[in-house]
Amino acid sequence: MLIMGPPFTGRFMTHRIEIGLRRGVHDARGAKVVAQARKFFRLPVRACVTRDVYKVDVALSAGALRALRKVFTDPVISRSADHRLPAPAGAWLIEVGFKPGVTDNLGRTAQEVVADVLDRPLTPSEGVYTSVQYFLRGALTRDQAQRLGRDLLANELIQTIRVFTPEEWAAAPVDAEPPVMRDPAAIHVRTYELGGTDEELLRLSRAGILSLSLDELHALRDYFLRPDVRAARAALGLPAAPTDVEVECVAQTWSEHCKHKIFAARIRYVDEHGREQLIDSLFKTFIRGATEKIAPEVDWLVSVFTDNAGVIRFDDRYNVSYKCETHNSPSALDPYGGAITGIVGVNRDPMGTGMGCELLCNTWGYCLASPFFDGALPAGLMHPRRIRDGVHQGVIDGGNQSGIPWTRGFERFDERYLGKPLVYCGTVGRIPRVLQGRPSERKEIEPGDAIVMCGGRIGKDGIHGATFSSEELRAESPAQAVQIGDPITQRKMYEFLIEARDQGLYRALTDNGAGGLSSSLGEMSSLSGGAEVDLARAPLKYAGLQPWEILLSEAQERMSLAVPPDHVAALRRRDVEATVLGTFTNSGAFVLQHDGRAVGRLDLDFLHDGCPKMSLEARWTPPRVAAPRPLRAGPRHRALLGLLGALNVCSKEFKSRQYDGEVKGLSVVKPFVGMYSDVPSDATVMRVAYDSHAGLILAEGLNPFFSDLDTYAMMASVIDEAVRRVISAGGQLGRIAGLDNFCWPDPVLSEKTPDGPYKLAQLVRANQALYDVCTAYGVPPISGKDSMKNDSVRGGRRISIPPTVLFSTLAILDDVRRAVTMPFKQPGDAIYVLGVTRNELGASEFHRWLAAAQGTPSAYGGRVPGLDAPRALNLYRALGAATRAGLLHSSHTPTLGGLAVAFALAALGGDLGAEINLAAVPAADEPGDDALLFAESNSRFVVTCAPDQTAALEALFRGLPCARVGTVTAARTLRIAGGGRRLVDAELDILRQAFRKTLNGI
Amino acid sequence: MLICGNQMNPKILIITGYGLNCEAESQRAWTLAGAAPDLVHLNDLLAQPERLHAYAGLMFIGGFSYGDHMGSGLAFAARLRHHLRADLARFIADGKLILGVCNGFQIMVKLGLLPGLDGDYFAQRVALMPNAGGVFQNFWVTLRFEPRSPCVFTRGLDPMPLPIRHGEGRLFTLEPALLDRLEALGGVPCRYADPATGAATQAFPHNPNGSLRAIAGLCDPTGRIFGLMPHPEAYLFPENHPQWDFQYLRGNAPAQGLGLHLFRNAVTFLQTS
């Protein structure tokens, strides 16, 4: 079957404009290149001059070109030329442009300016394309210049790099050639032969990045052999063999990324005593099971696990929604593009939840290898510093340009994230509880409603993203799986959608994320019972996409709407494209056409429920991890400074300050608190509306190091951390919801994963703990996500991440002015420790610091922190009463580095000293001084109150582990004594310097 | 001047769209100050430019118009210059107020509304360049106000903490004489200051971007057109201040966010002029 593509359109001359800075104007971009080239590559670059190049592929008169260049050029600081500016003498030139089809956001803005200046819209074949020139002075070889291009200035997956000597540049013809695909491929729908042997089927799956298992391939084959299916497809004129449209649609719908097959699998779990447990779906049993058990106890769950984000009631007027996602694989290939897509992508989850939420705030968190990594980097992997810089910049640009403030952010470092970084992005939304007289969470679609796609256009970006992220990272992983988000296009769509929502113009919406239209329309069509789509109607960025590519493209900034036919005309506004692609039906089938011709048909029940369940084996054997040798008794000054400066503890302020945290003006407790705003808060607090004091508390827990000892303890600890951070900030039990994000190494037994049963047992144990702790605490999970193939095979080396769970909490606070912050507030205040410290140093920062110092960095074993949930609950209730009563001047919950780091940070926050007596700390199992100082036992707080309030405080905590351990002092020194000895005596300036210096400026 | 709306609740037009994003807090600020603000999408305004003249004041808000591509404010300013120049000129000639914050200030500078020397409001004279530190920054700074400035927004104000959130805020020109002239005309109503001394400073972080002569904002010679990089509309609640927790305990938290004063000054001016 062959369908012709659109005809090739004629060309005209492309104009080239170069823009540089005037003499005497500082080139900040160039200065940064010089600094990085010298520091990270140790190359003798002396100076760098940068320029912007615009290739204007538009029909222009000479006068219009002059006018355009004038508008493009800042008259105060810039100069420009048609074709070329004079090149700086004796400099290498590296020119970096985009490959054809890659999102060029700068070029797109330039196009809009051109349209404004010309006073006419550009035609589809016109465009503006940008590149950047770096003129480098210094004694460089060609190899070195190329290396800077490749490893510092550009990413060859998406960009082109051209290197010139001065002579070569002078001799080179002026290049005005735009990076466009000139010869669109003819439209061609292929069919798949599924009649072959099992080996042939598997080869087919792998070659096409379908990521289908043999069972799934058999199910697919059998479906197309069904007589009813054959008859229905024949009636539409489809060939007997399935088309690429159909196979690709099924493969992406059944992908691990979309279907969560491991969490849905049947699992036989055997523990260390040989006891067996059969589990039918980890998700249903433990995660949804926990929510269902808690649901009768809380009255604020609105929509959980069904929509794009979990929804809870905030107050009488509003519901709030929260979703957290990961974008790991794309960020490994293109850190900037992957991460910006991660954040603007997760924005669309609340935006597509219910009738569409307004966006309140973002959260982010990254698990990375050390930016100071100096070992051998497997071929094909990027240096972790580069990944880190790119990921931060992507989320910075995505969040800032969208006008959404960040509230929480974290970084964790471990060498096992070298192969795949973890990039968590979350968004909280707000929605009126009732819209047009209907509950705003309700989505309905009537047969006959128009299928409307709005927002950006479709290109090849992100094709196979869903199936690709369901695989390990290989050298041949597809470049086209990388998208680059465009926050401005999305912002325009967002404003358009909220207006349309408030006018009641659509009945349902969802976002086009992983899997593109096939996923969004596949999901929506189950609401009406079917859909008919003509893929040729979808607006394309450029001609030549095959029908299956249109269906699967993950081009960003798009939403799908169900629109009553009489409202379609009203949707066209605000420069946002809204296109009718077809109609929702109740035929039971998803029917796909291209220009009126059928190219695919799938029964919805097969598409959604036809994927065979996996059966997996899990076997738990407790790991043996050696402990470091104990440290000789003595002062712990050096250890405390070491921990404060450790990568996982130290200040992340330098990067964090590049994120906008205050747009909307709703922030109350910010990510950084203290007299100098330089210590991290336990949790952040924000208002939700300008006319109310009610607000939200956000916090999280994450600890991959505990996973090395026991994932049950890891999961229990991260939930406790996420909950106790909320309690510390003034939250109350019974008002806290949770979100889980599992990131795992492949836990399925295979040739390349012989330890699959152990990794799966780790997953089972984490889920058991999630159920136990969430139900004990009454914290219902409302949304979650899993990413299960976080392995990389590059340069012959397999790197798997440690099992990592981010547990995020969202809590409601009636009056944000009651929030409690962590810094010590005034001299003379009494310092209390609440909760029991145990001999639990296993996998602690202290043991990891000690193990590294002893030359055996992975020997950080020991007893991992346990959790006594019933006792913790009593403590949390009492602390809730104390904050309600306004008794506390500060509250801080210890995490990494234990009490010692907690005292230090609270002191730094207040710029006040403290005298602490460790012997008074409530303890069990006779911990030594090192455990008292550094154990990361759960469920503890360091709180202060005014000296005349101590009796009231002690009365509230009667019968609970609570002891006064010291006093806040005006002397700017932290003094900790234990067992009659002075363990720490440190001036605040020295502590502050240790905390700040590691990542300052990096 | 022409009365627009009820004189007690003067009407303010806030332009939205294309990546601007501080509309909600800006609307709140004007409302709290006693004005009647309307949010109007740029497209709707360009479709009916005469709507502008129903307002006593105009605000260019913060955000990322066109993603700051091609230089912050450039694309938005190009659009305004092309489609709204005559109406803006009339609006200014009518003696009305214009406020720009952050990206709005950048747009005004690119357009030439500021510094508005010699009655020319459409020629760019200064630049807001990338911060000297090379990156976008969000933290709080101290602003001091120059009593000699005719600026109606900053009249009688004490030094004030406000957040900055920008990547291109470094006021720059290659002609120092231009700055001398600006200062002589009172065109520099606010500067970055060291909170310990209250003096204008070039030192980071108190001067967050390396702005020449610590300039944080500019006004035209009439004082009715004003723009600044810090965000007064982001300090409407006492709890917006990063040390509100300490202020509460010490009893020195203000009753309302201090940023409101700039909007109150503008409304008072409109009510009494």
GROMACS .gro file of N, CA and C in nm, chain A residues 450-555:
model
  318
  450ALA      N    1  -1.579   1.549   1.908
  450ALA     CA    2  -1.463   1.563   1.821
  450ALA      C    3  -1.334   1.536   1.899
  451ILE      N    4  -1.240   1.470   1.832
  451ILE     CA    5  -1.105   1.452   1.886
  451ILE      C    6  -1.023   1.572   1.841
  452VAL      N    7  -0.979   1.652   1.937
  452VAL     CA    8  -0.904   1.772   1.902
  452VAL      C    9  -0.766   1.764   1.963
  453MET      N   10  -0.665   1.786   1.881
  453MET     CA   11  -0.529   1.797   1.934
  453MET      C   12  -0.491   1.944   1.935
  454CYS      N   13  -0.438   1.992   2.047
  454CYS     CA   14  -0.399   2.132   2.048
  454CYS      C   15  -0.256   2.147   2.098
  455GLY      N   16  -0.196   2.263   2.068
  455GLY     CA   17  -0.060   2.291   2.112
  455GLY      C   18   0.038   2.284   1.997
  456GLY      N   19   0.152   2.218   2.019
  456GLY     CA   20   0.258   2.214   1.920
  456GLY      C   21   0.229   2.117   1.806
  457ARG      N   22   0.322   2.113   1.711
  457ARG     CA   23   0.307   2.025   1.596
  457ARG      C   24   0.385   1.896   1.615
  458ILE      N   25   0.359   1.802   1.525
  458ILE     CA   26   0.420   1.670   1.538
  458ILE      C   27   0.543   1.659   1.448
  459GLY      N   28   0.652   1.610   1.506
  459GLY     CA   29   0.771   1.578   1.428
  459GLY      C   30   0.818   1.439   1.470
  460LYS      N   31   0.938   1.407   1.428
  460LYS     CA   32   0.985   1.272   1.461
  460LYS      C   33   1.037   1.263   1.605
  461ASP      N   34   1.033   1.374   1.675
  461ASP     CA   35   1.089   1.374   1.810
  461ASP      C   36   1.022   1.272   1.900
  462GLY      N   37   1.106   1.204   1.974
  462GLY     CA   38   1.053   1.118   2.078
  462GLY      C   39   0.988   0.991   2.030
  463ILE      N   40   1.005   0.958   1.902
  463ILE     CA   41   0.944   0.833   1.857
  463ILE      C   42   1.014   0.715   1.925
  464HIS      N   43   0.935   0.626   1.977
  464HIS     CA   44   0.983   0.510   2.051
  464HIS      C   45   1.031   0.545   2.192
  465GLY      N   46   0.997   0.663   2.240
  465GLY     CA   47   1.037   0.699   2.376
  465GLY      C   48   0.985   0.600   2.479
  466ALA      N   49   0.859   0.560   2.465
  466ALA     CA   50   0.800   0.472   2.566
  466ALA      C   51   0.865   0.334   2.563
  467THR      N   52   0.884   0.279   2.443
  467THR     CA   53   0.944   0.146   2.439
  467THR      C   54   1.093   0.153   2.470
  468PHE      N   55   1.155   0.262   2.430
  468PHE     CA   56   1.299   0.276   2.452
  468PHE      C   57   1.330   0.287   2.601
  469SER      N   58   1.244   0.361   2.676
  469SER     CA   59   1.272   0.377   2.818
  469SER      C   60   1.244   0.246   2.891
  470SER      N   61   1.181   0.152   2.823
  470SER     CA   62   1.156   0.023   2.883
  470SER      C   63   1.273  -0.073   2.856
  471GLU      N   64   1.383  -0.020   2.810
  471GLU     CA   65   1.501  -0.102   2.783
  471GLU      C   66   1.622  -0.046   2.853
  472GLU      N   67   1.724  -0.129   2.862
  472GLU     CA   68   1.851  -0.077   2.911
  472GLU      C   69   1.908   0.019   2.806
  473LEU      N   70   2.001   0.102   2.849
  473LEU     CA   71   2.063   0.197   2.757
  473LEU      C   72   2.174   0.125   2.681
  474ARG      N   73   2.164   0.127   2.548
  474ARG     CA   74   2.267   0.063   2.466
  474ARG      C   75   2.331   0.167   2.376
  475ALA      N   76   2.443   0.126   2.317
  475ALA     CA   77   2.513   0.220   2.229
  475ALA      C   78   2.423   0.262   2.113
  476GLU      N   79   2.334   0.172   2.069
  476GLU     CA   80   2.253   0.204   1.951
  476GLU      C   81   2.117   0.263   1.988
  477SER      N   82   2.100   0.306   2.114
  477SER     CA   83   1.974   0.367   2.154
  477SER      C   84   1.942   0.485   2.063
  478PRO      N   85   1.815   0.501   2.025
  478PRO     CA   86   1.783   0.593   1.916
  478PRO      C   87   1.793   0.739   1.954
  479ALA      N   88   1.858   0.814   1.866
  479ALA     CA   89   1.872   0.958   1.890
  479ALA      C   90   1.737   1.026   1.884
  480GLN      N   91   1.647   0.972   1.800
  480GLN     CA   92   1.520   1.041   1.785
  480GLN      C   93   1.433   1.024   1.908
  481ALA      N   94   1.477   0.941   2.005
  481ALA     CA   95   1.402   0.931   2.129
  481ALA      C   96   1.417   1.056   2.214
  482VAL      N   97   1.502   1.150   2.168
  482VAL     CA   98   1.522   1.272   2.245
  482VAL      C   99   1.429   1.382   2.196
  483GLN      N  100   1.354   1.440   2.290
  483GLN     CA  101   1.275   1.558   2.255
  483GLN      C  102   1.336   1.677   2.328
  484ILE      N  103   1.303   1.796   2.283
  484ILE     CA  104   1.342   1.916   2.356
  484ILE      C  105   1.215   1.994   2.384
  485GLY      N  106   1.186   2.013   2.510
  485GLY     CA  107   1.063   2.082   2.547
  485GLY      C  108   1.068   2.228   2.508
  486ASP      N  109   0.952   2.286   2.488
  486ASP     CA  110   0.942   2.427   2.451
  486ASP      C  111   0.841   2.491   2.547
  487PRO      N  112   0.893   2.545   2.658
  487PRO     CA  113   0.803   2.594   2.762
  487PRO      C  114   0.712   2.707   2.717
  488ILE      N  115   0.756   2.788   2.621
  488ILE     CA  116   0.673   2.903   2.583
  488ILE      C  117   0.551   2.856   2.504
  489THR      N  118   0.573   2.762   2.411
  489THR     CA  119   0.458   2.706   2.339
  489THR      C  120   0.361   2.642   2.438
  490GLN      N  121   0.419   2.575   2.538
  490GLN     CA  122   0.332   2.508   2.635
  490GLN      C  123   0.258   2.610   2.722
  491ARG      N  124   0.326   2.717   2.758
  491ARG     CA  125   0.262   2.820   2.839
  491ARG      C  126   0.141   2.879   2.765
  492LYS      N  127   0.160   2.903   2.635
  492LYS     CA  128   0.050   2.956   2.555
  492LYS      C  129  -0.066   2.856   2.553
  493MET      N  130  -0.032   2.728   2.537
  493MET     CA  131  -0.137   2.626   2.535
  493MET      C  132  -0.208   2.620   2.670
  494TYR      N  133  -0.131   2.633   2.776
  494TYR     CA  134  -0.186   2.625   2.911
  494TYR      C  135  -0.287   2.737   2.935
  495GLU      N  136  -0.251   2.859   2.897
  495GLU     CA  137  -0.344   2.971   2.916
  495GLU      C  138  -0.470   2.951   2.831
  496PHE      N  139  -0.448   2.900   2.711
  496PHE     CA  140  -0.561   2.871   2.622
  496PHE      C  141  -0.653   2.766   2.685
  497LEU      N  142  -0.593   2.661   2.743
  497LEU     CA  143  -0.673   2.553   2.800
  497LEU      C  144  -0.753   2.599   2.921
  498ILE      N  145  -0.689   2.679   3.008
  498ILE     CA  146  -0.761   2.722   3.128
  498ILE      C  147  -0.880   2.811   3.089
  499GLU      N  148  -0.859   2.895   2.986
  499GLU     CA  149  -0.972   2.975   2.937
  499GLU      C  150  -1.084   2.886   2.883
  500ALA      N  151  -1.043   2.785   2.804
  500ALA     CA  152  -1.142   2.695   2.745
  500ALA      C  153  -1.213   2.615   2.853
  501ARG      N  154  -1.138   2.577   2.956
  501ARG     CA  155  -1.197   2.502   3.067
  501ARG      C  156  -1.305   2.587   3.134
  502ASP      N  157  -1.272   2.712   3.163
  502ASP     CA  158  -1.365   2.796   3.236
  502ASP      C  159  -1.488   2.832   3.153
  503GLN      N  160  -1.474   2.818   3.020
  503GLN     CA  161  -1.591   2.841   2.935
  503GLN      C  162  -1.664   2.711   2.905
  504GLY      N  163  -1.615   2.600   2.959
  504GLY     CA  164  -1.683   2.472   2.939
  504GLY      C  165  -1.678   2.424   2.795
  505LEU      N  166  -1.568   2.447   2.726
  505LEU     CA  167  -1.563   2.415   2.583
  505LEU      C  168  -1.531   2.268   2.555
  506TYR      N  169  -1.476   2.197   2.653
  506TYR     CA  170  -1.445   2.055   2.626
  506TYR      C  171  -1.498   1.969   2.739
  507ARG      N  172  -1.509   1.836   2.708
  507ARG     CA  173  -1.565   1.744   2.806
  507ARG      C  174  -1.458   1.663   2.878
  508ALA      N  175  -1.343   1.648   2.813
  508ALA     CA  176  -1.233   1.572   2.875
  508ALA      C  177  -1.104   1.613   2.807
  509LEU      N  178  -0.994   1.594   2.877
  509LEU     CA  179  -0.865   1.619   2.814
  509LEU      C  180  -0.761   1.527   2.877
  510THR      N  181  -0.656   1.504   2.801
  510THR     CA  182  -0.541   1.434   2.859
  510THR      C  183  -0.419   1.476   2.780
  511ASP      N  184  -0.301   1.450   2.837
  511ASP     CA  185  -0.182   1.500   2.770
  511ASP      C  186  -0.127   1.397   2.675
  512ASN      N  187  -0.049   1.445   2.578
  512ASN     CA  188   0.022   1.355   2.488
  512ASN      C  189   0.164   1.344   2.540
  513GLY      N  190   0.190   1.240   2.614
  513GLY     CA  191   0.324   1.222   2.667
  513GLY      C  192   0.386   1.102   2.601
  514ALA      N  193   0.433   1.007   2.682
  514ALA     CA  194   0.493   0.886   2.627
  514ALA      C  195   0.390   0.816   2.540
  515GLY      N  196   0.432   0.779   2.419
  515GLY     CA  197   0.341   0.709   2.331
  515GLY      C  198   0.256   0.803   2.246
  516GLY      N  199   0.261   0.931   2.273
  516GLY     CA  200   0.194   1.030   2.189
  516GLY      C  201   0.045   1.007   2.176
  517LEU      N  202  -0.006   1.028   2.053
  517LEU     CA  203  -0.150   1.014   2.030
  517LEU      C  204  -0.198   0.873   2.060
  518SER      N  205  -0.114   0.774   2.034
  518SER     CA  206  -0.161   0.637   2.053
  518SER      C  207  -0.196   0.616   2.199
  519SER      N  208  -0.121   0.680   2.288
  519SER     CA  209  -0.148   0.663   2.430
  519SER      C  210  -0.266   0.750   2.473
  520SER      N  211  -0.266   0.878   2.435
  520SER     CA  212  -0.373   0.967   2.484
  520SER      C  213  -0.508   0.926   2.426
  521LEU      N  214  -0.511   0.897   2.296
  521LEU     CA  215  -0.639   0.862   2.235
  521LEU      C  216  -0.680   0.721   2.273
  522GLY      N  217  -0.581   0.633   2.288
  522GLY     CA  218  -0.612   0.498   2.334
  522GLY      C  219  -0.682   0.503   2.468
  523GLU      N  220  -0.629   0.587   2.559
  523GLU     CA  221  -0.690   0.601   2.693
  523GLU      C  222  -0.828   0.666   2.684
  524MET      N  223  -0.836   0.778   2.613
  524MET     CA  224  -0.962   0.853   2.609
  524MET      C  225  -1.072   0.773   2.542
  525SER      N  226  -1.034   0.693   2.441
  525SER     CA  227  -1.139   0.623   2.367
  525SER      C  228  -1.210   0.523   2.455
  526SER      N  229  -1.146   0.479   2.565
  526SER     CA  230  -1.220   0.385   2.650
  526SER      C  231  -1.333   0.455   2.726
  527LEU      N  232  -1.330   0.588   2.735
  527LEU     CA  233  -1.440   0.660   2.800
  527LEU      C  234  -1.567   0.661   2.716
  528SER      N  235  -1.550   0.665   2.582
  528SER     CA  236  -1.670   0.664   2.496
  528SER      C  237  -1.693   0.524   2.441
  529GLY      N  238  -1.587   0.446   2.428
  529GLY     CA  239  -1.599   0.312   2.374
  529GLY      C  240  -1.546   0.300   2.233
  530GLY      N  241  -1.465   0.396   2.189
  530GLY     CA  242  -1.405   0.382   2.056
  530GLY      C  243  -1.362   0.516   2.001
  531ALA      N  244  -1.287   0.511   1.890
  531ALA     CA  245  -1.242   0.636   1.829
  531ALA      C  246  -1.204   0.609   1.685
  532GLU      N  247  -1.224   0.712   1.602
  532GLU     CA  248  -1.180   0.707   1.463
  532GLU      C  249  -1.095   0.829   1.436
  533VAL      N  250  -0.972   0.805   1.392
  533VAL     CA  251  -0.877   0.915   1.378
  533VAL      C  252  -0.820   0.916   1.237
  534ASP      N  253  -0.810   1.035   1.179
  534ASP     CA  254  -0.738   1.045   1.052
  534ASP      C  255  -0.604   1.112   1.077
  535LEU      N  256  -0.499   1.033   1.071
  535LEU     CA  257  -0.366   1.082   1.109
  535LEU      C  258  -0.315   1.191   1.014
  536ALA      N  259  -0.367   1.192   0.891
  536ALA     CA  260  -0.319   1.292   0.794
  536ALA      C  261  -0.364   1.432   0.833
  537ARG      N  262  -0.463   1.442   0.920
  537ARG     CA  263  -0.508   1.576   0.959
  537ARG      C  264  -0.418   1.641   1.064
  538ALA      N  265  -0.331   1.561   1.127
  538ALA     CA  266  -0.247   1.615   1.233
  538ALA      C  267  -0.147   1.714   1.174
  539PRO      N  268  -0.135   1.833   1.234
  539PRO     CA  269  -0.038   1.928   1.182
  539PRO      C  270   0.105   1.879   1.209
  540LEU      N  271   0.188   1.885   1.106
  540LEU     CA  272   0.325   1.833   1.117
  540LEU      C  273   0.425   1.947   1.113
  541LYS      N  274   0.539   1.925   1.179
  541LYS     CA  275   0.647   2.024   1.174
  541LYS      C  276   0.711   2.027   1.035
  542TYR      N  277   0.713   1.909   0.971
  542TYR     CA  278   0.771   1.898   0.837
  542TYR      C  279   0.710   1.775   0.773
  543ALA      N  280   0.710   1.772   0.639
  543ALA     CA  281   0.646   1.662   0.569
  543ALA      C  282   0.730   1.535   0.581
  544GLY      N  283   0.666   1.423   0.554
  544GLY     CA  284   0.742   1.300   0.541
  544GLY      C  285   0.728   1.204   0.657
  545LEU      N  286   0.640   1.233   0.754
  545LEU     CA  287   0.621   1.138   0.863
  545LEU      C  288   0.526   1.027   0.818
  546GLN      N  289   0.564   0.905   0.851
  546GLN     CA  290   0.477   0.792   0.821
  546GLN      C  291   0.360   0.793   0.920
  547PRO      N  292   0.248   0.733   0.881
  547PRO     CA  293   0.132   0.732   0.972
  547PRO      C  294   0.166   0.679   1.111
  548TRP      N  295   0.244   0.572   1.120
  548TRP     CA  296   0.274   0.519   1.253
  548TRP      C  297   0.359   0.618   1.333
  549GLU      N  298   0.442   0.696   1.263
  549GLU     CA  299   0.523   0.795   1.333
  549GLU      C  300   0.436   0.909   1.387
  550ILE      N  301   0.336   0.947   1.311
  550ILE     CA  302   0.244   1.051   1.358
  550ILE      C  303   0.174   1.002   1.485
  551LEU      N  304   0.135   0.874   1.482
  551LEU     CA  305   0.062   0.818   1.596
  551LEU      C  306   0.150   0.809   1.721
  552LEU      N  307   0.278   0.778   1.704
  552LEU     CA  308   0.365   0.753   1.819
  552LEU      C  309   0.451   0.872   1.862
  553SER      N  310   0.460   0.972   1.776
  553SER     CA  311   0.551   1.082   1.805
  553SER      C  312   0.527   1.138   1.944
  554GLU      N  313   0.635   1.163   2.015
  554GLU     CA  314   0.623   1.224   2.147
  554GLU      C  315   0.661   1.372   2.142
  555ALA      N  316   0.640   1.432   2.026
  555ALA     CA  317   0.661   1.576   2.016
  555ALA      C  318   0.581   1.641   2.128
   0.00000   0.00000   0.00000
